[in-house]
Amino acid sequence: VDLTESDWVDLTGTDMEAYAYIDYTDEQYIVFRISDGGYWSGAAHPNYYYTHYVFDRSTGERLSIGDIVDKSDEEICDIIAPYIDKDYTFKEGIWDIEPKMVLHPGRLFLTKEGIGIFFNRYEIDCYAAGEIEFVIPYEAFE
């Protein structure tokens, strides 16, 4: 199947919206981004959430960051931490990024430049900050 970023699947419901699209693809991987959300009664604004799915094109298996880089969870967190610490605090606590958060498969995405970690609105900052993502160069994991 030859798919591109412009191939959208509209999953629109009655009061919620959901979309699936291809975020990235290469010979080895295909990354889907699923968005869903809506406007709830009495809410100050609509809210949307994104989940990423990285698949191995040859096996069809959904991958986590540990499947892509040959490092332990602790080593992966040590590599990612400096990129996050530029703007946020990588530790336990409210509005801080816990190490286990970055290892969740739904946060993982890939780009030509590197491995991305994604956070939805309100997860590590206020609504106005929007979605927050960090892209760590592939070389950092070597």
XYZ file of C-alpha atoms in Angstrom:
142
model
C 0.000 0.000 0.000
C 1.365 3.385 -0.952
C 0.064 5.943 1.559
C 1.020 9.558 2.136
C 0.385 12.173 4.817
C -2.601 13.448 2.845
C -4.471 10.133 3.217
C -6.996 10.965 5.964
C -9.596 8.675 7.382
C -12.493 10.709 8.749
C -13.948 9.086 11.866
C -16.217 11.986 12.743
C -18.878 11.166 15.347
C -21.836 13.115 16.635
C -20.097 15.270 19.246
C -16.498 14.160 18.926
C -14.037 14.262 16.077
C -11.374 11.686 15.354
C -8.889 11.443 12.523
C -6.148 9.020 11.573
C -3.330 9.945 9.243
C 0.146 8.899 8.333
C 2.685 11.065 10.116
C 5.866 9.488 8.731
C 6.918 6.583 6.572
C 10.156 5.103 5.300
C 11.267 1.661 4.128
C 11.299 0.236 7.665
C 8.623 2.153 9.616
C 5.184 3.665 9.251
C 3.843 6.086 11.855
C 0.165 6.876 12.299
C -1.144 9.766 14.360
C -4.670 9.441 15.699
C -6.378 12.591 16.917
C -9.598 12.730 18.831
C -11.380 15.254 20.956
C -14.194 17.691 20.948
C -15.986 20.409 22.815
C -17.711 19.405 26.018
C -20.674 21.314 27.425
C -19.513 24.076 29.739
C -15.878 23.757 28.697
C -13.802 26.881 28.121
C -12.400 25.516 24.860
C -12.281 22.359 22.774
C -9.660 19.794 23.624
C -7.836 17.344 21.378
C -5.597 14.379 22.077
C -3.081 12.623 19.877
C -1.736 9.099 20.029
C 1.072 7.818 17.835
C 1.439 4.303 16.480
C 4.814 3.236 15.084
C 4.745 -0.018 13.128
C 7.480 -2.170 11.659
C 6.557 -2.428 7.980
C 7.935 -5.948 7.584
C 6.271 -7.533 10.641
C 3.287 -5.259 11.222
C 4.245 -5.100 14.912
C 3.631 -1.933 16.926
C 6.921 -0.664 18.311
C 8.079 1.143 21.415
C 11.221 3.244 21.661
C 13.051 0.260 23.175
C 12.305 -1.715 20.003
C 13.940 0.965 17.850
C 17.068 1.692 19.869
C 19.161 -0.976 21.552
C 19.279 0.662 24.973
C 17.778 -0.011 28.404
C 14.884 2.129 29.648
C 17.287 3.952 31.961
C 19.741 4.666 29.131
C 16.908 5.942 26.915
C 15.719 8.287 29.672
C 19.284 9.527 30.233
C 19.584 10.344 26.515
C 16.210 12.105 26.328
C 16.475 14.040 29.631
C 18.793 16.860 28.429
C 16.456 17.648 25.514
C 13.480 17.923 27.862
C 15.384 19.761 30.612
C 15.926 22.718 28.267
C 12.275 23.709 28.800
C 10.772 21.379 31.413
C 11.835 19.366 34.431
C 12.514 15.676 33.964
C 11.582 14.258 37.387
C 8.627 13.155 39.508
C 5.974 15.732 40.392
C 3.077 17.759 39.052
C 3.761 19.369 35.660
C 7.049 17.514 35.556
C 7.871 14.722 33.148
C 8.278 11.367 34.826
C 10.706 8.924 33.194
C 7.963 6.341 32.633
C 5.980 8.920 30.634
C 8.559 9.141 27.842
C 8.606 5.362 27.409
C 4.877 5.071 26.634
C 4.470 3.841 23.023
C 1.721 6.384 22.261
C 4.218 9.241 22.693
C 6.738 7.875 20.230
C 6.963 9.207 16.691
C 9.676 9.276 14.062
C 10.935 11.968 11.711
C 13.766 12.163 9.212
C 15.779 13.989 11.868
C 15.196 11.766 14.889
C 12.962 10.108 17.447
C 10.161 12.252 18.789
C 8.424 12.269 22.147
C 4.991 13.939 22.192
C 2.867 15.407 25.013
C -0.770 16.463 24.718
C -2.157 19.706 26.092
C -2.312 19.811 29.897
C 0.075 16.878 30.326
C 3.132 18.975 31.127
C 1.939 22.561 30.664
C -1.166 24.715 30.341
C -3.659 24.579 27.460
C -2.208 27.694 25.824
C 1.199 25.988 25.483
C -0.380 23.550 23.029
C 1.013 20.178 22.153
C 4.664 19.797 23.049
C 7.124 17.593 21.267
C 10.822 16.906 21.510
C 12.841 15.433 18.648
C 16.062 13.769 19.672
C 18.552 13.200 16.826
C 19.137 9.560 15.930
C 22.852 10.102 16.571
C 22.143 10.720 20.264
C 21.031 7.086 20.600
C 24.184 5.600 19.012
